[in-house]
Short mmCIF file of C-alpha atoms and ligand atoms in Angstrom, two decimals:
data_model
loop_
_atom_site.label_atom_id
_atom_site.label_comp_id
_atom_site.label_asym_id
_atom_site.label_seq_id
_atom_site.Cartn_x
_atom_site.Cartn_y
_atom_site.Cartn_z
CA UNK A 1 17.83 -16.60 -6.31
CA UNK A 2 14.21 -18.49 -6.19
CA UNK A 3 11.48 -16.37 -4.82
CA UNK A 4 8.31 -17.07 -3.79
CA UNK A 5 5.59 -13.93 -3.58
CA UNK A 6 2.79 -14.19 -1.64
CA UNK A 7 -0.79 -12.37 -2.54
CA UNK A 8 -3.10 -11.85 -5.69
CA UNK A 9 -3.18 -7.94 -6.38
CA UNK A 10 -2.03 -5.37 -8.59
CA UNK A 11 0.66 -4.80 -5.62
CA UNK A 12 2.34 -8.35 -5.89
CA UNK A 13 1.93 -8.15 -9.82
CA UNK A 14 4.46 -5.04 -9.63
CA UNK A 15 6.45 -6.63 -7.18
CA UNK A 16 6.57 -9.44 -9.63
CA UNK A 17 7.62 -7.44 -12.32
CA UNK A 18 10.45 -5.94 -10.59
CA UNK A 19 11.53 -9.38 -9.67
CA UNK A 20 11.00 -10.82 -12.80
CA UNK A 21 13.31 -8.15 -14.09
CA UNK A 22 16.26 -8.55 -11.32
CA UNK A 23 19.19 -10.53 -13.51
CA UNK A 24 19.52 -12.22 -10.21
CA UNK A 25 16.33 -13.74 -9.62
CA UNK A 26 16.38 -17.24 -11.33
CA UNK A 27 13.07 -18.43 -10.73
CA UNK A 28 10.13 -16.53 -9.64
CA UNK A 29 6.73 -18.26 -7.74
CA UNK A 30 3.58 -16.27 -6.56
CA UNK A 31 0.88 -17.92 -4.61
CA UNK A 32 -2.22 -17.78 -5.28
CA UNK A 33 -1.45 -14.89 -7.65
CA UNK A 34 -3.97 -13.71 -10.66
CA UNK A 35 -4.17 -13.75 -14.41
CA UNK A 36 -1.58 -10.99 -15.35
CA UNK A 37 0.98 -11.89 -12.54
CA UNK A 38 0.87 -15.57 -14.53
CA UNK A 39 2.48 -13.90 -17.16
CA UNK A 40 5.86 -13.36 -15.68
CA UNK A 41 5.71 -15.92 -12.88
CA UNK A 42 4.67 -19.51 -11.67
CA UNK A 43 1.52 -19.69 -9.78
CA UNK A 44 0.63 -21.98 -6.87
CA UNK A 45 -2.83 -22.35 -4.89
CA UNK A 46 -1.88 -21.57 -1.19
CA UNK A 47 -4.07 -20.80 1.39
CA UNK A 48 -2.04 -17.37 2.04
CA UNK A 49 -2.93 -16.98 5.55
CA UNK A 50 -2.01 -20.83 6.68
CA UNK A 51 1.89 -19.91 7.75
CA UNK A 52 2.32 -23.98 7.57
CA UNK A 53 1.22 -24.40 4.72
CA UNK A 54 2.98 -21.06 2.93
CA UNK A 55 6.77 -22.88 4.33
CA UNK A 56 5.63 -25.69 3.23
CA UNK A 57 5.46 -24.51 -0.33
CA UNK A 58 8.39 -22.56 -0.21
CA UNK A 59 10.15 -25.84 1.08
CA UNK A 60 8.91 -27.66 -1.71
CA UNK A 61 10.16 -24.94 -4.17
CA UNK A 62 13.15 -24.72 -2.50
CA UNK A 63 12.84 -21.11 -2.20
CA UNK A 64 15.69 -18.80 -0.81
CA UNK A 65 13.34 -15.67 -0.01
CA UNK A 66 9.64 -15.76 0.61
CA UNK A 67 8.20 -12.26 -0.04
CA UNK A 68 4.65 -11.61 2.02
CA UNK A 69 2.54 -8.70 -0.06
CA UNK A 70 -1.00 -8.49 2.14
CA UNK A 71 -1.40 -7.64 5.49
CA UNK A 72 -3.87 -10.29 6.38
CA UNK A 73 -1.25 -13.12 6.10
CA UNK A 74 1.50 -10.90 8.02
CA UNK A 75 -1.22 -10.51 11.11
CA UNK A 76 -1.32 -14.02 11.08
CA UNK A 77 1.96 -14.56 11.74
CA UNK A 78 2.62 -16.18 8.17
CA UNK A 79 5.88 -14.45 8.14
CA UNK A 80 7.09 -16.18 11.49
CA UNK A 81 6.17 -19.80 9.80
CA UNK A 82 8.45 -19.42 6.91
CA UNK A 83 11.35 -18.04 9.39
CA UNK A 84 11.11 -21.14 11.50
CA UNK A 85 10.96 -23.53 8.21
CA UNK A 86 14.80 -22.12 7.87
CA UNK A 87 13.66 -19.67 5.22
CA UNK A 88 14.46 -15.74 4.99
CA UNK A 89 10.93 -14.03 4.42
CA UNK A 90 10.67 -10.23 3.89
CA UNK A 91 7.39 -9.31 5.94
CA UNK A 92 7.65 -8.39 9.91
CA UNK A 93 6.82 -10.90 12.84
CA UNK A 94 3.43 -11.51 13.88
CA UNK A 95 3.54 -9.42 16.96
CA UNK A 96 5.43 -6.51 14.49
CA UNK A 97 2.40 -6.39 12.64
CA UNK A 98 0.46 -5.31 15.10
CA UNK A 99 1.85 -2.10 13.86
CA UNK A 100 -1.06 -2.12 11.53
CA UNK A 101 -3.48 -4.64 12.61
CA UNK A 102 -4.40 -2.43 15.55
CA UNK A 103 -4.64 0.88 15.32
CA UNK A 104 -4.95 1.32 19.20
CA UNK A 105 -1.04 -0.27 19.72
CA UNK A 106 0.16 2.11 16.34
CA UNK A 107 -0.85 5.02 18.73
CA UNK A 108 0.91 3.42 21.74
CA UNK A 109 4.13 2.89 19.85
CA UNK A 110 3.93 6.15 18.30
CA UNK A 111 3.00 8.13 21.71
CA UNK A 112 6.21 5.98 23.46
CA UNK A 113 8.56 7.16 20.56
CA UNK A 114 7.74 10.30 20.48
CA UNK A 115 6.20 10.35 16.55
CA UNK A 116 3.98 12.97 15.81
CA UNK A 117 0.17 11.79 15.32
CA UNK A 118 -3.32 13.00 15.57
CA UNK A 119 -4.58 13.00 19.14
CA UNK A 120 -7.07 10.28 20.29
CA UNK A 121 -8.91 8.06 22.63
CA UNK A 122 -9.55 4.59 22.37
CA UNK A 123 -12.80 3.74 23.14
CA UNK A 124 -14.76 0.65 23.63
CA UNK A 125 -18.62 1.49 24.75
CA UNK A 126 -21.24 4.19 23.42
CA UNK A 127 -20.34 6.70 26.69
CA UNK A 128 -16.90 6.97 25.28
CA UNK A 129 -17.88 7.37 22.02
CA UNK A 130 -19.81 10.16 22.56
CA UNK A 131 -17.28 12.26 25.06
CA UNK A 132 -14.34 11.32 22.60
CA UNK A 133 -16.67 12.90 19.84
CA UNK A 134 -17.81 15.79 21.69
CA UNK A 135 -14.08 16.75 22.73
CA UNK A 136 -12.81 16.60 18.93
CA UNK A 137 -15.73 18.05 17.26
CA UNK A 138 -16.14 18.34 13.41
CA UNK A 139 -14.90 16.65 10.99
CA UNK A 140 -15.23 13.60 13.22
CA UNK A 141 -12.30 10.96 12.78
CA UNK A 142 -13.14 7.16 13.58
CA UNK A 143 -11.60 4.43 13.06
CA UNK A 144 -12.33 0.54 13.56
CA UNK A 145 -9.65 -0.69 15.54
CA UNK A 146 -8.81 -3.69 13.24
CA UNK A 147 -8.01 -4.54 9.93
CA UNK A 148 -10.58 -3.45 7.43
CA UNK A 149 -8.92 -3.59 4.02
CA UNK A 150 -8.63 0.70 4.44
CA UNK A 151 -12.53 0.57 4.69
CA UNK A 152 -12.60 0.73 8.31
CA UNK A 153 -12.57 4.55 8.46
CA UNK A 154 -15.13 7.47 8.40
CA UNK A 155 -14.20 10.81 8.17
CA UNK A 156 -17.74 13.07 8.58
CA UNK A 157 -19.15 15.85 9.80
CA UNK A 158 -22.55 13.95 10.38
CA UNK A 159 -22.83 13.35 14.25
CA UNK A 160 -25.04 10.52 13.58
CA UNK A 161 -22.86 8.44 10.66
CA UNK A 162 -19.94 8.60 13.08
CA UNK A 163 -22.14 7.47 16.34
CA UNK A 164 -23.33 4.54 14.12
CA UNK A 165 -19.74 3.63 13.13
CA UNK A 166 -18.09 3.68 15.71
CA UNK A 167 -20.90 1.58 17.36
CA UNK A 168 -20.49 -0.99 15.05
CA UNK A 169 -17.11 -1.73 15.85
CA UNK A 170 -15.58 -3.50 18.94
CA UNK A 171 -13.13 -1.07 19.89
CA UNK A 172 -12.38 2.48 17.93
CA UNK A 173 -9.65 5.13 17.79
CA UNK A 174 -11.51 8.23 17.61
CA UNK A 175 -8.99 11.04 16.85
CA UNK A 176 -8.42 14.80 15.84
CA UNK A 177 -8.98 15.53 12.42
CA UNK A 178 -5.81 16.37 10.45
CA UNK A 179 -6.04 18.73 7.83
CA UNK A 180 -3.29 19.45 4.38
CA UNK A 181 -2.43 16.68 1.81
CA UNK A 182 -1.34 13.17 2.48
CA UNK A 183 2.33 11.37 1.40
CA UNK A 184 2.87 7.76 1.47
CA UNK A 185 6.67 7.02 2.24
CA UNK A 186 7.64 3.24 2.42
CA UNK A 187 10.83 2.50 3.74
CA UNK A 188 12.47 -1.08 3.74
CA UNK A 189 14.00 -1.97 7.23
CA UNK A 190 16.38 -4.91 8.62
CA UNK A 191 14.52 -3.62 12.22
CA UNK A 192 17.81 -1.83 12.86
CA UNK A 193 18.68 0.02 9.78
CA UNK A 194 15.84 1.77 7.43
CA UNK A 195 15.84 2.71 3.90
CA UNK A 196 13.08 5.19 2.66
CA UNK A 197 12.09 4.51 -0.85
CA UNK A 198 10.44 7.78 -2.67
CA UNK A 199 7.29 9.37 -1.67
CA UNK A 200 3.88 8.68 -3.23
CA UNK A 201 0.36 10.37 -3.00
CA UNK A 202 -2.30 8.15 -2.77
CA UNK A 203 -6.21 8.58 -4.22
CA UNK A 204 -8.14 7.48 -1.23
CA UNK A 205 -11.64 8.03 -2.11
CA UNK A 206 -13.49 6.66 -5.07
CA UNK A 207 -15.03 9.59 -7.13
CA UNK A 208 -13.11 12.77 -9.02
CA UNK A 209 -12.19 15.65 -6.56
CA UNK A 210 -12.12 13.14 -3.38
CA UNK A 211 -15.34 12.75 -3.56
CA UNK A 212 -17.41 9.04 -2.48
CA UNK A 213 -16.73 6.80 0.03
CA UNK A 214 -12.80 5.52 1.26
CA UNK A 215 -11.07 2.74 -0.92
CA UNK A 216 -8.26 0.81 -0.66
CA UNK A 217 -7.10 3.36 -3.34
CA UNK A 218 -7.70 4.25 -7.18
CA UNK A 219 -4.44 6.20 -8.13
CA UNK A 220 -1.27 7.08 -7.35
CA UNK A 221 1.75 9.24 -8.53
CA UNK A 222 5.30 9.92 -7.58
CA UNK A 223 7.07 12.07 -7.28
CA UNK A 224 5.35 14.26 -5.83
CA UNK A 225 6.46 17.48 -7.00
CA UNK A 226 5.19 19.95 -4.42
CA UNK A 227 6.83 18.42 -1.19
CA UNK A 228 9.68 20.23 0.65
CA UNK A 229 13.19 19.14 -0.69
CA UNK A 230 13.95 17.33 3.01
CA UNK A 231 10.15 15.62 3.62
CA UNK A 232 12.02 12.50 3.69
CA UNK A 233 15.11 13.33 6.09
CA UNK A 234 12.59 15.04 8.49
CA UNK A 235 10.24 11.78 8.24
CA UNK A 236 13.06 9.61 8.74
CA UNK A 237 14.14 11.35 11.77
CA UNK A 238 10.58 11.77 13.66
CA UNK A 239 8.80 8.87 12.19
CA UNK A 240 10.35 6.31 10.69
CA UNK A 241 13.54 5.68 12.76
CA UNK A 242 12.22 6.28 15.83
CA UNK A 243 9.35 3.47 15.42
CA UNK A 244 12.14 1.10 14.02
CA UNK A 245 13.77 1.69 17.23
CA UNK A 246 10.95 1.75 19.74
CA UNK A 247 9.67 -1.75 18.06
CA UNK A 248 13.11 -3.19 18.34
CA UNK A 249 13.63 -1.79 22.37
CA UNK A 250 10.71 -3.83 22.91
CA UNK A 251 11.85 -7.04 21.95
CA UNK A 252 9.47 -7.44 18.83
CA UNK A 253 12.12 -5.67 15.78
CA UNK A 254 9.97 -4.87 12.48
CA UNK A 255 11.70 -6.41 9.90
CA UNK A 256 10.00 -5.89 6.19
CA UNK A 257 8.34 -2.61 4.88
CA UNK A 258 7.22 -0.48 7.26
CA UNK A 259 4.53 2.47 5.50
CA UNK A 260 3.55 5.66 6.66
CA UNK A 261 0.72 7.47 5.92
CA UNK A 262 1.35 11.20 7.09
CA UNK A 263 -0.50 14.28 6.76
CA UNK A 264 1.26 17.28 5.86
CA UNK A 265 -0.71 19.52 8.70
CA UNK A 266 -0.51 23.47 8.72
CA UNK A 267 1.82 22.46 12.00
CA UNK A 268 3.99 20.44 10.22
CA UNK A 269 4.34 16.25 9.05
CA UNK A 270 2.02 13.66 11.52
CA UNK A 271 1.37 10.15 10.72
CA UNK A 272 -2.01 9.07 9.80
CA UNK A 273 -1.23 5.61 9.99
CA UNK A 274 0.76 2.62 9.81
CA UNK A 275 0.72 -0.24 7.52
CA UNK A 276 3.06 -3.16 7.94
CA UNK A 277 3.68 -3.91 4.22
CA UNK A 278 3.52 -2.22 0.72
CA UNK A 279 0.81 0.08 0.14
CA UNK A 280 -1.80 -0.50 -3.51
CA UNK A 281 -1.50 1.30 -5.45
CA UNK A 282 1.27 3.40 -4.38
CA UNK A 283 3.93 0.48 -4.86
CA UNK A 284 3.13 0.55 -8.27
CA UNK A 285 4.31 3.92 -9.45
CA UNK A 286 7.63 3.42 -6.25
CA UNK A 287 8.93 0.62 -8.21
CA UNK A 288 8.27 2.17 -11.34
CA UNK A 289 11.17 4.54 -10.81
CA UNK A 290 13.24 2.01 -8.60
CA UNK A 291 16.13 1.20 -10.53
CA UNK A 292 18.32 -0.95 -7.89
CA UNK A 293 17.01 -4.34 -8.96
CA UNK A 294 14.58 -5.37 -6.13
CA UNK A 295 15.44 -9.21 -4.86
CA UNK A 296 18.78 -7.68 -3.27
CA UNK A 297 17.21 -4.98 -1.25
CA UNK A 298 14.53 -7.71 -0.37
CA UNK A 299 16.68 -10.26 0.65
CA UNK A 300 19.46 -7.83 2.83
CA UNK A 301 16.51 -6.65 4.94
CA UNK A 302 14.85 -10.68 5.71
CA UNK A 303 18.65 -11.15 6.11
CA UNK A 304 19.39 -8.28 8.65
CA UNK A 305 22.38 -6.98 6.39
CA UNK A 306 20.99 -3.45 5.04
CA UNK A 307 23.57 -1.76 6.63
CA UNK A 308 25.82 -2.83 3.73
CA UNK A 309 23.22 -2.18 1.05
CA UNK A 310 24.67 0.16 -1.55
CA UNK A 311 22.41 3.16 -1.48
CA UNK A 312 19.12 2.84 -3.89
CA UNK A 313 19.24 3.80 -7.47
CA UNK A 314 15.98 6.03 -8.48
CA UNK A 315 14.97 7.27 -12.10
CA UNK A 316 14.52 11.02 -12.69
CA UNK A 317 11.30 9.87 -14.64
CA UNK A 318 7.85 10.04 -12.89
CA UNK A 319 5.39 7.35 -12.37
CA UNK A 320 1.10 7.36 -12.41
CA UNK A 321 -1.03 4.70 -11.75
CA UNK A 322 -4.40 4.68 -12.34
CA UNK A 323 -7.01 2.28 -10.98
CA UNK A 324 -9.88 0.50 -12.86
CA UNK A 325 -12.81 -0.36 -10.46
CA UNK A 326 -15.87 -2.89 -11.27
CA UNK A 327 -18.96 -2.31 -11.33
CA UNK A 328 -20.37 -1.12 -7.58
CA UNK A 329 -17.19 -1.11 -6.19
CA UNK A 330 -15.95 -0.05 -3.21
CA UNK A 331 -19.72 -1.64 -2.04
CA UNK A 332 -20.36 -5.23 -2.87
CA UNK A 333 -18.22 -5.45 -6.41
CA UNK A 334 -19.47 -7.00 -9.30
CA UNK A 335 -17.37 -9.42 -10.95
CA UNK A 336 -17.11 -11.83 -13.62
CA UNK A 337 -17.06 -9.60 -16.52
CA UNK A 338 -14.71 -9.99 -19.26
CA UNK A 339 -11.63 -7.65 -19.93
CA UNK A 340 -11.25 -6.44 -23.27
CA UNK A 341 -8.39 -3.98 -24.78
CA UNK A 342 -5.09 -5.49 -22.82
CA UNK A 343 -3.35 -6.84 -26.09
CA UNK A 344 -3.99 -2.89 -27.49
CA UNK A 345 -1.98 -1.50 -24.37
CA UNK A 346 0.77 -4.81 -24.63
CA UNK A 347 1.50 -3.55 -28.17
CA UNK A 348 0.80 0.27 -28.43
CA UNK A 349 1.64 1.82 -24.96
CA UNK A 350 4.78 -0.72 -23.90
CA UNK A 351 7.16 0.05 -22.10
CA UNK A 352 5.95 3.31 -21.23
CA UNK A 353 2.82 2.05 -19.79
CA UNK A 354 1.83 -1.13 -18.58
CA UNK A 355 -1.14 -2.94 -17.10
CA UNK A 356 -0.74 -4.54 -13.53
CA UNK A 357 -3.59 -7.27 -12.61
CA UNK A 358 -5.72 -6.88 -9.32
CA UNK A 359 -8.26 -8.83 -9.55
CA UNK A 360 -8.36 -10.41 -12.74
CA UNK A 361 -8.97 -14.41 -13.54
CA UNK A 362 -8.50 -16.30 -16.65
CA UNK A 363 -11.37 -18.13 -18.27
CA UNK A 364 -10.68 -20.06 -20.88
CA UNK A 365 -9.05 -17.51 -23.28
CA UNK A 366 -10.87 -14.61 -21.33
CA UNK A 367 -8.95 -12.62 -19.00
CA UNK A 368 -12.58 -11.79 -16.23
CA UNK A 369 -12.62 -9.48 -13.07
CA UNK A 370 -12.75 -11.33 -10.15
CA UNK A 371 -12.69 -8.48 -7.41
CA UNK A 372 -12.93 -5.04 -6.58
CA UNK A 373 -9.50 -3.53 -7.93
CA UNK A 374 -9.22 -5.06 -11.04
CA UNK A 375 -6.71 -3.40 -12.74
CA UNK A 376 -3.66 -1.06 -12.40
CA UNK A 377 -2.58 0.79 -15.15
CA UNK A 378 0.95 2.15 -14.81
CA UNK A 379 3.12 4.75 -16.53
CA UNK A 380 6.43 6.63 -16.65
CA UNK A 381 7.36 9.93 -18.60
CA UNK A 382 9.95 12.54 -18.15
CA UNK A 383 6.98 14.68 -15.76
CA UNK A 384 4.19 13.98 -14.42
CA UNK A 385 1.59 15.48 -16.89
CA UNK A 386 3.59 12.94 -19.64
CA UNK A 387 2.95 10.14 -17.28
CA UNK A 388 -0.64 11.07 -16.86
CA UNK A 389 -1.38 11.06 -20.99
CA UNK A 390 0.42 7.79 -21.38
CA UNK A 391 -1.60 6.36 -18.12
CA UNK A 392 -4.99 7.53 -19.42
CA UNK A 393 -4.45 6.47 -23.19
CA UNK A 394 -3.87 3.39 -21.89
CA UNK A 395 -6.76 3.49 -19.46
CA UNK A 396 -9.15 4.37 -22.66
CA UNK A 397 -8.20 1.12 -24.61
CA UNK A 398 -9.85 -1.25 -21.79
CA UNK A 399 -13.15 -1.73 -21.63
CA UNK A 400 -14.88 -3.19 -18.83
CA UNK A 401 -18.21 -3.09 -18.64
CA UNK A 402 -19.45 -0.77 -15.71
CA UNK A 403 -16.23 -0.06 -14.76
CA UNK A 404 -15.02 3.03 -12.96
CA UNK A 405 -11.59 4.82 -12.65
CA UNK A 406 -10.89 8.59 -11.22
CA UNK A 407 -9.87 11.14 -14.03
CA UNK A 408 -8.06 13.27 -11.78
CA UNK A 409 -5.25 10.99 -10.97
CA UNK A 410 -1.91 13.55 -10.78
CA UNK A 411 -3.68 16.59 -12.09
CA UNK A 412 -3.46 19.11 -9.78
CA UNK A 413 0.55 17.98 -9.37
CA UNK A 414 0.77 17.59 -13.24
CA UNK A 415 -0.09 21.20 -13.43
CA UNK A 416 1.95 22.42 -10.92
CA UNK A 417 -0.55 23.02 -8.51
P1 LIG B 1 -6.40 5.07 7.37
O1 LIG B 1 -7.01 3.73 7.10
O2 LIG B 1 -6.08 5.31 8.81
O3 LIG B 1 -5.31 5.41 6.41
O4 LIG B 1 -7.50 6.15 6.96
C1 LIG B 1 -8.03 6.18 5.66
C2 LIG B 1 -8.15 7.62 5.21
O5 LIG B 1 -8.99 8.35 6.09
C3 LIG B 1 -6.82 8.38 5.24
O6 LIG B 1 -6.06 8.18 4.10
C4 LIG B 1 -7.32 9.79 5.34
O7 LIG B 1 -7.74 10.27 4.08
C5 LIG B 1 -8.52 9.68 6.21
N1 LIG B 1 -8.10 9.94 7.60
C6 LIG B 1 -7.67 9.05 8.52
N2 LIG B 1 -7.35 9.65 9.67
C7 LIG B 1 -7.56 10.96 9.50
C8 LIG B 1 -7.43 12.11 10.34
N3 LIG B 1 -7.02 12.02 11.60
N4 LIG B 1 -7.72 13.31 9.80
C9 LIG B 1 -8.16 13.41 8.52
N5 LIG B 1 -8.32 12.38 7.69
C10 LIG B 1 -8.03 11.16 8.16
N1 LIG B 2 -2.97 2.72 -0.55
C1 LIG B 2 -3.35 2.49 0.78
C2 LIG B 2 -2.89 1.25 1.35
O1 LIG B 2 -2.18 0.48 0.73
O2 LIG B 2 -3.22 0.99 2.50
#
């Protein structure tokens, strides 16, 4: 099987590995890609979000599955393009995506399928803003109705920070504020039948202790030892299935991974949001346990056959991920600066832990940040606390200068807490 990846972070670079690991997968393209996903696959310059040009290259490359990582080219309709060029892609319609690229339909959807979510209003001038705030109360909840690359959102208790954000934006969803810890379950879907993969928990906020501003995320860890035996059952049956349905009764099926972000509220599981493709970093600890090689699973869902998919294969072993940052991240990122250390991990921490590329570049025989994420470094042991040493030696034979990662990644599960 020829694939073809499209997107450039740490999220396609595990994807790639997977694939690049599948005895089934002969040949294996990502466009545009970055320095460490180079190192186990073909990379092409694309301009990701033009769908022509995207089935044009997986035309030319004779591709038999295009794979769409980012949510920016999905909201385009990028996925739609390759479909009509004749080839399966594994990413949901245009109109599907909408599942994520407004948070105002999400809510709609979610309120006409009966999945539990945080109450809210939709509101699109100042007078709104300030009754929807007044009727919630503190901590206020707002969120830009768009995509924002999971910047978007402002949790505060300061009246004033949440008037000015939600000011700044066009239209907002300004909602209750869910308390209780937060699960990421993906689940692969054919739009008729879905397959949960294993729960995550993602590090949202930039600093030790969940402190700083939101980022697109700087850890992650699975399993997730502390969750109720049938979290996934229940979320299939009042979250997952349901949407799959509700999209497909309306005539637009999601086809591709469909994420949820839930909270785990004192009144039981509601969905924080949806994203309409793999969540970073979480993907990288998922498919560090996934043992069902990947392109199958991939291709039966683009192919509407899941129904027949032999039941996934997991590892026992658990999975941490921890996320080096540049310099200033999640504000304007510094990049540029060389990467130093990856050849130590390559030949003292493999297999057990591995580095996944974000935004990395090669120059010359330098290996340079070149965005905000820049790396992804990725570990399995028999428990979580063994994951976490291998994940953090690892971490401390990079260097990076001004660099930032969380030190807190898995700890409080690690210890059982
Ligand atoms: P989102 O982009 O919707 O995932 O929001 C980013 C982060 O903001 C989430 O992961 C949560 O940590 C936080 N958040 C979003 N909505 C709520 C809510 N209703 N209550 C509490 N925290 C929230
Ligand atoms: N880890 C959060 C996201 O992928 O949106």
């Amino acid at each position: 099987m020829k694939l073809l990846v499209i997107g450039s972070g740490a999220r396609e670079h595990a994807l790639c590995r997977s694939l690049s690991l599948d005895p089934d997968v002969t040949a294996l393209h990502c466009a545009p890609g970055n320095a460490g996903i180079a190192e186990v696959a073909e990379l092409h310059q694309v301009d990701a979000l033009d769908g022509k040009a995207v089935a044009a290259l997986a035309t030319k490359l004779g591709a038999d599955l295009v794979v769409v990582g980012p949510e920016a080219p999905l909201v385009a309709g990028v996925a739609d393009a390759v479909r009509e060029a004749g080839i399966p892609a594994f990413g949901p319609s245009k109109e599907a995506a909408q599942l994520e690229g407004s948070k105002a339909f999400a809510k709609e959807v979610m309120a006409a399928a009966g999945v539990p979510t945080a109450r809210s209003y939709v509101c699109t001038t100042p007078e709104e803003v300030d009754e929807a705030l007044d009727a919630f109360g503190t901590p206020y909840v707002v969120k830009d109705d768009g995509l924002a690359a999971g910047k978007g959102v402002v949790v505060t208790g300061d009246l004033e920070k949440a008037t000015a954000h939600a000011n700044a934006c066009d239209r907002v969803v300004i909602e209750e504020f869910l308390d209780g810890p937060e699960v990421s379950l993906f689940a692969i879907t054919d739009g008729t039948t879905v397959v949960p993969l294993q729960p995550a928990q993602d590090f949202k906020r930039a600093l030790d202790g969940d402190e700083g501003p939101n980022t697109g995320g700087m850890g992650a860890y699975s399993p997730l030892p502390w969750a109720e035996t049938d979290l996934v059952e229940e979320v299939m049956n009042t979250v997952l299935q349901p949407t799959v349905d509700e999209l497909r009764r309306r005539g637009t099926p999601f086809s591709g991974l469909l994420y949820a972000g839930l909270a785990i509220t004192s009144r039981g599981v509601r969905v924080i949001e949806f994203n309409a493709r793999f969540g970073d970093p979480e993907t990288q600890v998922v498919l560090a346990r996934l043992k069902t090689p990947l392109a199958g699973v991939l291709l039966a869902a683009a192919q509407g056959t899941l129904a027949d998919f032999p039941d996934l294969r997991w590892s026992e072993d658990a999975a941490v991920t921890v996320v080096i940052a540049s310099h200033n991240y999640p504000a304007t990122p510094r990049t540029g600066d060389p990467i130093e250390g990856l050849d130590e991990v390559a030949a003292q921490d493999a297999p057990y832990a591995y580095v996944l590329h974000a935004g990395t570049r090669r120059e010359g025989d330098a290996i340079v940040s070149a965005g905000g994420r820049v790396l992804s470094v990725t570990a399995s042991g028999t428990d979580l606390a063994r994951a976490r040493e291998r994940a953090y030696a690892a971490v401390d034979r990079i260097r990076l200068d001004g660099s930032h990662h969380r030190t807190d990644i898995a700890a409080k599960a690690a210890a059982g807490s």
